RNA sequence: GUCCCCAUCGUCUAGAGGCCUAGGACACCUCCCUUUCACGGAGGCGACCGGGGUUCGACUCCCCGUGGGGACGCCA
């Protein structure tokens, strides 16, 4: 039997981090078993579904590389099928019309809550042997309800949580079609999972309570019941539930913020799942290892610092050309054009080990392509008057050498020695002058990349300022 | 309120009765490397929610508490 999994988001917003992990696990499970991964858009909520959200979800999955084998299917395009089944169920008695108004239902719920009961539909329109139904009221379009079993229990062996058993007395006759005839979520899911031959339903555990209803429906339809795996939720960095206000950010926000998709993927894979002590692995490896047995049943808190660590790792591994293309764009967004001088890939190679995100990388190398932002505190600390003659002399030396890291280093070393100084005493002022700050890679390497002309120009400009002369 | 789920270092987790003096990773601290900051290397700090059982033996199994979360829509 071919394993078939699905990811079924409702297009009411972007693809957030929890949805992305659900998609990742479903995708990986299908890959692991040479199965098929189906994408289905659950867009029956006309009020809240938007085409923009559909696109956002597709974009997010594409960025992560979670490719689907089938779909996307759209539920709104399957209306005829749903209506056909509903007609069938009405005919065979597994569903019935209910003429309760919303007000009536609200009142019922209110009363039950007050009596300390679980709010449930009381079955007043449910046909029974020898029962007299109320008189059908005028002008009230009915909803269609599923005739849920009254007794017994529904149970399934959840692949993550183990056996879950729920009494049918906890369930009620839920609505499968609204008054306007459109089918509802629990119904569509069941028909779709059935029609699409889904063998493993991997989804968030906020659906645990829907599962018994769906199983009952499946049985009423004579459909095979798939296996279920309910994933626990992901909490925000602060331990709070992810929500619009609590950093339930779009996966595309991670792109914005300078994260590599492979880092996000690796991080998400380890959030709620593990393979011994393995921390760093690619998706090829993940798909070979992934199983449902090693998924944690408890909720996991998102940890940006660990994501950062992984991101730093993948930045160091990434292809330089790819990084350069990305960084060029990020610099452009900052209004900086990275020309050919100095070579962007070389600059990135010099800096990639010092950053955790691509934005940090772009920011930290910006000074190569435009005038550095001067850190005045660093200036005050390192550009002391006594260093002026040393730098003046050094500039003279630098003017006439071959511009290689080795030669530059030798000249600086010489200036240090002949003045009886320590290396940092010369290196730090230079660093501030050239980069605008007190932190950079080896100053000779920076100078080599910056180029002779630009290095001397920045030194001159700095020295002029230092000597209280008008800047050139 | 009712039902359901969950519970190991600050965080992510390993652990399927003896391998646990509870392992790894992130973060944190110390030292080393060093031209500043990083990277890297070596150490360190740090946890089985509580109480009862079961068992020769429990982090592991059962029960009860406690705490956290979820669900109770003509939303998905």
Coordinates of C-alpha atoms (C1' of nucleotides) in Angstrom, one line a residue:
Chain A
X1 CA 0.0 0.0 0.0
X2 CA 1.3 3.4 -0.9
X3 CA 1.6 5.8 2.0
X4 CA -0.3 9.0 1.3
X5 CA -0.1 12.1 3.6
X6 CA -1.5 15.5 3.2
X7 CA -1.1 19.1 4.4
X8 CA -4.4 20.9 4.5
X9 CA -4.1 24.5 5.5
X10 CA -6.9 27.0 5.5
X11 CA -5.9 30.1 3.6
X12 CA -6.7 32.6 6.2
X13 CA -3.2 33.9 6.7
X14 CA 0.4 33.1 6.0
X15 CA 2.2 29.8 6.6
X16 CA 3.4 30.1 10.2
X17 CA 6.0 28.1 11.9
X18 CA 3.7 25.5 13.4
X19 CA 2.0 24.9 10.0
X20 CA 5.4 24.6 8.5
X21 CA 6.5 21.9 10.9
X22 CA 3.3 20.0 10.3
X23 CA 3.9 20.2 6.6
X24 CA 7.5 19.2 7.0
X25 CA 6.6 16.1 9.0
X26 CA 3.9 15.1 6.6
X27 CA 6.2 15.6 3.7
X28 CA 9.0 13.7 5.3
X29 CA 6.8 10.8 6.2
X30 CA 5.7 10.4 2.6
X31 CA 9.3 10.7 1.4
X32 CA 10.5 8.2 3.9
X33 CA 8.0 5.6 2.6
X34 CA 8.2 6.4 -1.0
X35 CA 4.7 7.7 -0.7
X36 CA 2.8 10.7 -2.0
X37 CA 2.4 14.1 -0.3
X38 CA -0.9 15.9 -1.1
X39 CA -1.5 19.6 -0.7
X40 CA -5.1 20.6 -0.1
X41 CA -6.4 24.1 0.5
X42 CA -9.3 24.2 2.9
X43 CA -11.0 27.3 1.7
X44 CA -14.7 26.7 2.6
X45 CA -14.7 29.6 4.9
X46 CA -15.6 32.3 2.4
X47 CA -15.4 35.0 5.0
X48 CA -11.8 34.5 5.8
X49 CA -10.1 32.8 2.9
X50 CA -8.2 34.9 0.5
X51 CA -6.2 34.2 -2.6
X52 CA -3.3 36.2 -1.1
X53 CA -3.2 33.8 1.7
X54 CA -3.2 30.8 -0.7
X55 CA -0.2 32.4 -2.4
X56 CA 1.5 33.1 0.9
X57 CA 1.3 29.5 1.9
X58 CA 2.5 28.3 -1.5
X59 CA 5.4 30.7 -1.3
X60 CA 6.3 29.5 2.2
X61 CA 6.3 25.9 1.2
X62 CA 8.3 26.7 -1.9
X63 CA 10.9 28.6 0.0
X64 CA 11.3 25.6 2.4
X65 CA 11.4 23.2 -0.5
X66 CA 8.5 21.2 0.7
X67 CA 7.3 20.0 -2.7
X68 CA 4.0 18.3 -3.0
X69 CA 3.2 15.4 -5.3
X70 CA -0.5 16.2 -5.8
X71 CA -2.6 19.3 -5.7
X72 CA -3.1 21.9 -4.6
X73 CA -6.7 20.7 -4.4
X74 CA -9.2 23.4 -3.5
X75 CA -12.3 22.4 -1.5
X76 CA -14.4 25.1 -3.1
X77 CA -13.9 23.2 -6.4
X78 CA -15.2 20.0 -4.9
X79 CA -18.7 21.3 -3.9
X80 CA -20.6 19.0 -6.2
X81 CA -18.9 16.0 -4.6
X82 CA -19.7 17.2 -1.1
X83 CA -23.3 17.9 -2.0
X84 CA -23.7 14.5 -3.6
X85 CA -22.6 12.8 -0.4
X86 CA -24.9 14.9 1.7
X87 CA -27.8 14.0 -0.5
X88 CA -26.8 10.4 -0.1
X89 CA -26.6 10.6 3.7
X90 CA -30.0 12.4 3.9
X91 CA -31.4 9.6 1.8
X92 CA -30.0 6.7 3.8
X93 CA -30.8 8.4 7.1
X94 CA -27.2 9.0 8.4
X95 CA -27.9 12.7 8.2
X96 CA -31.0 14.8 8.8
X97 CA -32.4 18.3 8.6
X98 CA -32.4 20.5 11.6
X99 CA -34.5 23.7 11.8
X100 CA -33.1 25.2 14.9
X101 CA -32.2 28.9 14.6
X102 CA -28.9 30.2 15.8
X103 CA -30.7 31.9 18.6
X104 CA -32.2 28.7 19.7
X105 CA -28.8 27.0 19.6
X106 CA -27.2 29.8 21.6
X107 CA -29.8 29.6 24.2
X108 CA -29.3 25.8 24.5
X109 CA -25.6 26.2 24.9
X110 CA -26.0 28.9 27.5
X111 CA -28.3 26.8 29.5
X112 CA -26.1 23.7 29.4
X113 CA -23.0 25.7 30.3
X114 CA -24.8 27.1 33.3
X115 CA -25.9 23.7 34.4
X116 CA -22.2 22.6 34.3
X117 CA -22.7 20.4 31.3
X118 CA -20.8 20.2 28.1
X119 CA -22.7 22.2 25.5
X120 CA -24.1 19.7 23.0
X121 CA -27.0 19.7 20.5
X122 CA -29.9 18.0 22.2
X123 CA -31.1 16.1 19.1
X124 CA -34.5 17.7 18.9
X125 CA -34.7 17.2 15.2
X126 CA -33.1 13.9 15.1
X127 CA -35.5 11.3 13.7
X128 CA -36.1 8.2 15.9
X129 CA -38.4 5.3 15.7
X130 CA -41.8 6.4 17.0
X131 CA -40.6 9.9 17.8
X132 CA -42.7 12.8 16.8
X133 CA -40.6 15.6 15.3
X134 CA -41.5 19.3 15.8
X135 CA -43.5 21.0 13.1
X136 CA -41.2 22.3 10.3
X137 CA -41.3 26.1 10.7
X138 CA -41.9 28.5 7.8
X139 CA -39.1 30.3 6.2
X140 CA -36.2 28.8 8.1
X141 CA -33.6 27.1 5.9
X142 CA -32.4 24.0 7.7
X143 CA -28.9 22.8 8.3
X144 CA -27.9 19.2 7.8
X145 CA -26.7 17.3 10.8
X146 CA -24.8 14.1 11.1
X147 CA -26.5 11.3 13.0
X148 CA -23.7 10.4 15.4
X149 CA -23.9 7.1 17.3
X150 CA -25.6 7.5 20.7
X151 CA -23.7 4.8 22.5
X152 CA -20.3 3.2 22.7
X153 CA -16.9 4.8 22.3
X154 CA -14.7 5.8 19.4
X155 CA -11.1 4.9 19.8
X156 CA -7.9 5.1 17.7
X157 CA -4.3 4.4 18.3
X158 CA -2.7 7.7 17.7
X159 CA 0.8 7.3 16.3
X160 CA 2.1 10.1 18.6
X161 CA -0.1 10.0 21.6
X162 CA -1.1 6.4 21.9
X163 CA -4.6 5.1 22.3
X164 CA -7.3 7.7 22.7
X165 CA -10.8 6.8 23.6
X166 CA -13.8 9.0 23.6
X167 CA -17.3 8.2 24.5
X168 CA -20.0 8.9 21.9
X169 CA -22.0 10.6 24.7
X170 CA -19.4 13.3 24.6
X171 CA -20.2 13.9 20.9
X172 CA -23.3 15.4 19.4
X173 CA -24.9 15.6 16.0
X174 CA -22.7 18.1 14.4
X175 CA -23.6 20.2 11.4
X176 CA -22.2 19.0 8.1
X177 CA -24.0 21.5 5.9
X178 CA -24.9 25.1 6.6
X179 CA -28.3 26.6 5.9
X180 CA -26.9 27.9 2.7
X181 CA -26.0 24.4 1.7
X182 CA -22.2 24.7 2.0
X183 CA -20.5 21.9 3.8
X184 CA -18.5 22.4 6.9
X185 CA -14.9 21.5 7.9
X186 CA -15.3 18.2 9.6
X187 CA -17.4 16.9 6.7
X188 CA -15.1 18.1 3.9
X189 CA -12.0 16.8 5.6
X190 CA -13.6 13.3 5.8
X191 CA -14.7 13.3 2.2
X192 CA -11.4 14.6 1.0
X193 CA -9.2 12.2 3.1
X194 CA -11.4 9.4 1.8
X195 CA -11.4 10.4 -1.9
X196 CA -7.7 11.3 -1.8
X197 CA -6.8 8.0 -0.3
X198 CA -5.0 9.5 2.6
X199 CA -3.5 6.8 4.8
X200 CA -1.8 8.9 7.4
X201 CA -3.3 12.1 8.8
X202 CA -0.5 14.1 10.4
X203 CA -1.8 17.3 11.9
X204 CA -1.8 19.6 14.9
X205 CA -3.2 18.2 18.1
X206 CA -5.8 20.9 18.3
X207 CA -7.6 18.4 16.0
X208 CA -7.7 15.6 18.5
X209 CA -11.2 16.5 19.4
X210 CA -12.3 16.4 15.8
X211 CA -10.9 13.0 15.2
X212 CA -13.7 10.9 16.9
X213 CA -16.3 12.8 14.9
X214 CA -14.4 12.3 11.7
X215 CA -14.0 8.6 12.4
X216 CA -17.8 8.2 13.0
X217 CA -18.5 10.0 9.8
X218 CA -16.0 7.9 7.9
X219 CA -17.6 4.7 9.2
X220 CA -21.1 6.0 8.3
X221 CA -19.8 6.4 4.8
X222 CA -18.2 3.0 4.8
X223 CA -14.8 4.5 4.3
X224 CA -11.6 3.1 5.6
X225 CA -10.3 5.0 8.7
X226 CA -6.8 6.4 8.2
X227 CA -4.0 6.4 10.8
X228 CA -3.7 9.6 12.9
X229 CA -0.7 11.3 14.2
X230 CA -1.4 14.4 16.3
X231 CA 1.6 16.8 16.7
X232 CA 1.7 18.9 19.8
X233 CA 1.9 22.6 19.3
X234 CA 4.9 24.9 19.2
X235 CA 5.1 27.6 21.8
X236 CA 6.7 31.0 21.3
X237 CA 10.1 31.9 22.6
X238 CA 8.4 33.2 25.7
X239 CA 6.6 30.0 26.4
X240 CA 3.3 31.5 25.3
X241 CA 1.0 30.2 22.7
X242 CA 1.9 31.4 19.2
X243 CA -0.6 33.9 18.0
X244 CA -0.7 37.0 15.8
X245 CA 0.5 39.0 18.8
X246 CA 3.0 36.4 20.0
X247 CA 5.4 36.0 17.2
X248 CA 3.5 33.5 15.1
X249 CA 5.4 34.9 12.3
X250 CA 5.3 33.8 8.7
X251 CA 8.0 31.4 7.6
X252 CA 8.8 34.1 5.0
X253 CA 9.6 36.4 7.9
X254 CA 12.5 34.2 8.6
X255 CA 13.7 34.7 5.0
X256 CA 13.3 38.5 5.6
X257 CA 15.3 38.2 8.8
X258 CA 18.2 36.5 7.2
X259 CA 17.7 32.8 7.8
X260 CA 18.6 30.1 5.4
X261 CA 15.7 27.7 4.6
X262 CA 17.9 24.7 5.5
X263 CA 18.5 26.1 8.9
X264 CA 14.8 26.6 9.5
X265 CA 14.1 23.1 8.3
X266 CA 16.8 21.6 10.4
X267 CA 15.6 23.5 13.4
X268 CA 11.9 22.5 12.9
X269 CA 12.8 18.9 12.3
X270 CA 14.5 18.8 15.8
X271 CA 11.6 20.5 17.4
X272 CA 9.5 17.7 18.7
X273 CA 11.4 15.0 17.0
X274 CA 14.8 13.5 17.6
X275 CA 17.2 10.9 16.3
X276 CA 19.5 10.2 19.2
X277 CA 22.1 12.9 19.6
X278 CA 22.0 14.1 16.1
X279 CA 21.5 17.9 15.8
X280 CA 22.7 18.9 12.3
X281 CA 21.4 17.0 9.3
X282 CA 20.1 17.9 5.9
X283 CA 16.7 16.9 4.5
X284 CA 18.0 13.9 2.6
X285 CA 19.2 12.5 5.9
X286 CA 16.0 13.6 7.7
X287 CA 13.8 11.8 5.2
X288 CA 15.8 8.6 5.8
X289 CA 15.5 8.9 9.5
X290 CA 12.1 10.3 10.1
X291 CA 9.6 8.2 11.9
X292 CA 6.5 8.9 14.1
X293 CA 7.9 6.9 17.0
X294 CA 10.3 9.6 18.0
X295 CA 7.9 12.5 18.1
X296 CA 7.5 14.1 21.5
X297 CA 3.9 14.2 22.6
X298 CA 4.4 17.4 24.6
X299 CA 4.5 21.0 23.4
X300 CA 7.8 22.5 22.4
X301 CA 9.0 26.0 23.0
X302 CA 10.6 27.8 20.1
X303 CA 14.2 28.9 20.8
X304 CA 15.6 31.5 18.5
X305 CA 19.1 31.2 19.9
X306 CA 19.4 27.6 18.7
X307 CA 18.0 28.5 15.4
X308 CA 20.6 31.2 15.2
X309 CA 23.3 28.7 15.9
X310 CA 22.1 26.4 13.2
X311 CA 21.8 29.3 10.8
X312 CA 25.4 30.3 11.5
X313 CA 26.4 26.8 10.8
X314 CA 24.6 26.8 7.4
X315 CA 25.9 30.2 6.5
X316 CA 29.4 28.8 6.9
X317 CA 28.5 25.8 4.7
X318 CA 26.7 27.6 2.0
X319 CA 27.9 28.1 -1.5
X320 CA 29.6 31.5 -1.8
X321 CA 27.9 32.4 -5.1
X322 CA 24.5 31.8 -3.6
X323 CA 25.3 33.9 -0.5
X324 CA 26.6 36.7 -2.7
X325 CA 23.4 36.8 -4.7
X326 CA 21.4 37.0 -1.5
X327 CA 23.6 39.6 0.1
X328 CA 23.7 41.7 -3.0
X329 CA 19.9 42.0 -2.7
X330 CA 20.0 42.7 1.0
X331 CA 22.6 45.5 0.4
X332 CA 20.4 46.9 -2.3
X333 CA 17.5 47.1 0.1
X334 CA 19.8 49.2 2.3
X335 CA 20.5 51.5 -0.7
X336 CA 24.0 50.1 -1.2
X337 CA 25.2 48.8 -4.6
X338 CA 27.8 46.1 -4.2
X339 CA 30.0 46.7 -7.3
X340 CA 33.0 44.6 -8.4
X341 CA 35.4 46.2 -6.0
X342 CA 36.0 44.6 -3.7
X343 CA 34.8 41.2 -4.8
X344 CA 31.7 40.4 -2.9
X345 CA 32.4 36.7 -2.6
X346 CA 35.8 37.4 -1.1
X347 CA 34.3 39.8 1.4
X348 CA 31.7 37.2 2.4
X349 CA 34.3 34.5 2.7
X350 CA 36.1 36.8 5.2
X351 CA 33.0 37.5 7.2
X352 CA 30.7 34.5 7.1
X353 CA 32.2 32.9 10.2
X354 CA 31.3 35.9 12.3
X355 CA 27.6 36.2 11.8
X356 CA 24.4 34.4 12.6
X357 CA 22.1 35.8 10.0
X358 CA 22.3 37.1 6.5
X359 CA 21.1 40.5 7.6
X360 CA 24.0 40.7 10.1
X361 CA 26.3 39.7 7.2
X362 CA 25.0 42.4 5.0
X363 CA 25.3 45.0 7.7
X364 CA 28.7 44.0 8.8
X365 CA 30.2 44.2 5.3
X366 CA 28.4 47.3 4.2
X367 CA 31.4 49.5 4.9
X368 CA 33.3 47.9 2.0
X369 CA 30.8 49.5 -0.4
X370 CA 30.1 52.9 1.1
X371 CA 31.5 55.2 3.7
X372 CA 31.6 53.6 7.1
X373 CA 29.3 54.7 9.9
X374 CA 31.7 56.0 12.5
X375 CA 31.5 54.6 16.0
X376 CA 32.4 57.7 17.9
X377 CA 33.1 55.9 21.1
X378 CA 35.6 53.7 19.4
X379 CA 37.1 56.8 17.7
X380 CA 37.6 58.5 21.0
X381 CA 39.2 55.5 22.5
X382 CA 41.6 54.5 19.8
X383 CA 42.4 57.6 17.7
X384 CA 44.6 59.4 20.2
X385 CA 46.9 62.2 19.1
X386 CA 50.0 60.2 19.8
X387 CA 49.2 57.8 17.1
X388 CA 49.1 60.4 14.3
X389 CA 52.8 60.4 13.4
X390 CA 52.8 56.6 13.4
X391 CA 49.8 56.4 11.0
X392 CA 51.2 59.2 8.8
X393 CA 54.4 57.3 8.4
X394 CA 52.5 54.0 7.8
X395 CA 50.4 55.7 5.1
X396 CA 53.6 56.6 3.4
X397 CA 54.8 53.1 3.5
X398 CA 51.5 51.6 2.3
X399 CA 51.5 53.9 -0.7
X400 CA 54.5 52.1 -2.3
X401 CA 54.0 48.4 -1.6
X402 CA 52.5 45.5 -3.5
X403 CA 49.0 45.2 -2.1
X404 CA 49.0 41.8 -0.6
X405 CA 47.9 40.7 2.9
X406 CA 51.4 39.6 3.6
X407 CA 53.1 42.8 2.5
X408 CA 50.5 44.9 4.4
X409 CA 51.1 42.8 7.5
X410 CA 54.8 43.2 7.2
X411 CA 54.6 47.0 6.9
X412 CA 52.3 47.3 9.9
X413 CA 54.5 45.0 11.9
X414 CA 57.4 47.2 11.0
X415 CA 55.6 50.3 12.2
X416 CA 54.8 48.6 15.4
X417 CA 58.3 47.5 16.1
X418 CA 60.1 50.7 15.1
X419 CA 57.9 52.7 17.5
X420 CA 58.2 50.2 20.3
X421 CA 54.5 49.6 20.4
X422 CA 52.2 46.6 20.7
X423 CA 50.3 45.4 17.6
X424 CA 46.8 46.5 18.7
X425 CA 48.1 50.0 19.4
X426 CA 48.4 50.4 15.6
X427 CA 45.8 47.9 14.5
X428 CA 42.9 49.3 16.5
X429 CA 43.2 52.9 15.2
X430 CA 43.5 51.6 11.7
X431 CA 40.4 49.4 12.2
X432 CA 38.3 52.3 13.4
X433 CA 39.5 54.5 10.6
X434 CA 38.8 52.0 7.9
X435 CA 35.7 50.1 9.1
X436 CA 34.1 52.7 11.4
X437 CA 34.2 50.3 14.4
X438 CA 36.4 48.4 16.8
X439 CA 35.6 44.9 15.5
X440 CA 36.6 43.4 12.2
X441 CA 38.6 40.4 10.9
X442 CA 42.4 40.8 10.7
X443 CA 43.1 44.3 9.7
X444 CA 45.6 43.3 7.0
X445 CA 43.0 41.1 5.4
X446 CA 40.4 43.9 5.5
X447 CA 42.9 46.3 3.9
X448 CA 43.8 43.8 1.2
X449 CA 40.2 43.6 0.2
X450 CA 39.4 47.2 0.6
X451 CA 42.1 48.1 -1.8
X452 CA 45.1 50.3 -1.7
X453 CA 43.4 53.4 -3.0
X454 CA 40.4 53.2 -0.7
X455 CA 42.5 52.3 2.3
X456 CA 44.7 55.3 1.8
X457 CA 41.8 57.6 1.1
X458 CA 40.1 56.5 4.4
X459 CA 43.3 56.9 6.3
X460 CA 43.8 60.4 4.9
X461 CA 40.3 61.4 5.7
X462 CA 40.6 60.1 9.2
X463 CA 44.0 61.7 9.8
X464 CA 42.8 65.0 8.5
X465 CA 39.9 65.0 10.9
X466 CA 42.3 64.0 13.7
X467 CA 44.6 66.8 12.9
X468 CA 41.6 69.2 13.0
X469 CA 42.1 69.9 9.3
X470 CA 39.1 70.2 7.1
X471 CA 38.3 66.8 5.6
X472 CA 39.4 66.3 2.0
Chain B
rG1 C1' -18.1 23.7 33.8
rU2 C1' -17.4 19.0 30.8
rC3 C1' -14.1 16.1 27.9
rC4 C1' -9.2 15.3 25.9
rC5 C1' -3.9 15.8 26.0
rC6 C1' 0.8 16.8 28.3
rA7 C1' 4.9 16.8 32.4
rU8 C1' 13.6 15.0 32.3
rC9 C1' 18.8 20.7 32.9
rG10 C1' 16.6 28.0 31.5
rU11 C1' 15.3 25.8 26.2
rC12 C1' 15.2 21.5 22.5
rU13 C1' 15.8 16.6 23.8
rA14 C1' 18.2 11.0 24.8
rG15 C1' 15.9 7.5 27.8
rA16 C1' 11.2 1.8 25.6
rG17 C1' 12.6 -1.6 34.4
rG18 C1' 18.7 -2.6 36.0
rC19 C1' 23.5 0.2 30.7
rC20 C1' 21.6 6.5 34.8
rU21 C1' 26.8 8.7 39.5
rA22 C1' 20.6 10.6 34.0
rG23 C1' 23.6 11.4 27.9
rG24 C1' 23.8 15.3 23.8
rA25 C1' 22.7 20.2 21.8
rC26 C1' 21.6 25.7 22.4
rA27 C1' 22.3 29.4 26.1
rC28 C1' 25.5 30.7 30.3
rC29 C1' 30.5 30.6 33.0
rU30 C1' 36.0 29.6 33.0
rC31 C1' 40.4 28.7 30.4
rC32 C1' 43.1 28.2 25.6
rC33 C1' 43.9 30.2 20.7
rU34 C1' 44.4 35.5 19.2
rU35 C1' 45.6 41.7 16.2
rU36 C1' 39.9 43.7 18.3
rC37 C1' 35.3 41.0 17.8
rA38 C1' 33.9 36.4 16.3
rC39 C1' 35.1 31.3 14.9
rG40 C1' 37.4 27.1 16.9
rG41 C1' 39.4 23.8 21.1
rA42 C1' 39.2 22.2 26.4
rG43 C1' 36.5 22.2 30.9
rG44 C1' 32.3 23.8 34.1
rC45 C1' 27.2 25.0 36.0
rG46 C1' 22.6 22.7 35.3
rA47 C1' 16.9 18.3 35.3
rC48 C1' 13.7 13.1 36.2
rC49 C1' 6.5 18.1 39.3
rG50 C1' 4.6 15.7 44.2
rG51 C1' 2.5 11.4 46.7
rG52 C1' 1.2 6.5 46.7
rG53 C1' 1.6 1.7 44.6
rU54 C1' 3.7 -2.7 41.3
rU55 C1' 8.7 -4.9 41.4
rC56 C1' 14.5 -7.8 44.0
rG57 C1' 14.9 -2.9 41.4
rA58 C1' 11.5 2.7 38.6
rC59 C1' 13.2 8.6 34.9
rU60 C1' 10.9 4.5 32.7
rC61 C1' 4.6 0.7 34.4
rC62 C1' -0.3 1.8 37.3
rC63 C1' -3.3 5.2 40.4
rC64 C1' -4.2 10.0 42.7
rG65 C1' -2.9 14.9 43.2
rU66 C1' -0.6 19.4 41.2
rG67 C1' 0.6 22.4 37.2
rG68 C1' 0.3 23.6 32.0
rG69 C1' -2.3 23.2 27.3
rG70 C1' -6.3 22.0 24.0
rA71 C1' -11.4 21.3 22.5
rC72 C1' -16.5 22.2 23.4
rG73 C1' -19.2 27.2 16.4
rC74 C1' -24.0 27.2 10.6
rC75 C1' -14.4 28.6 12.0
rA76 C1' -10.9 25.6 10.1

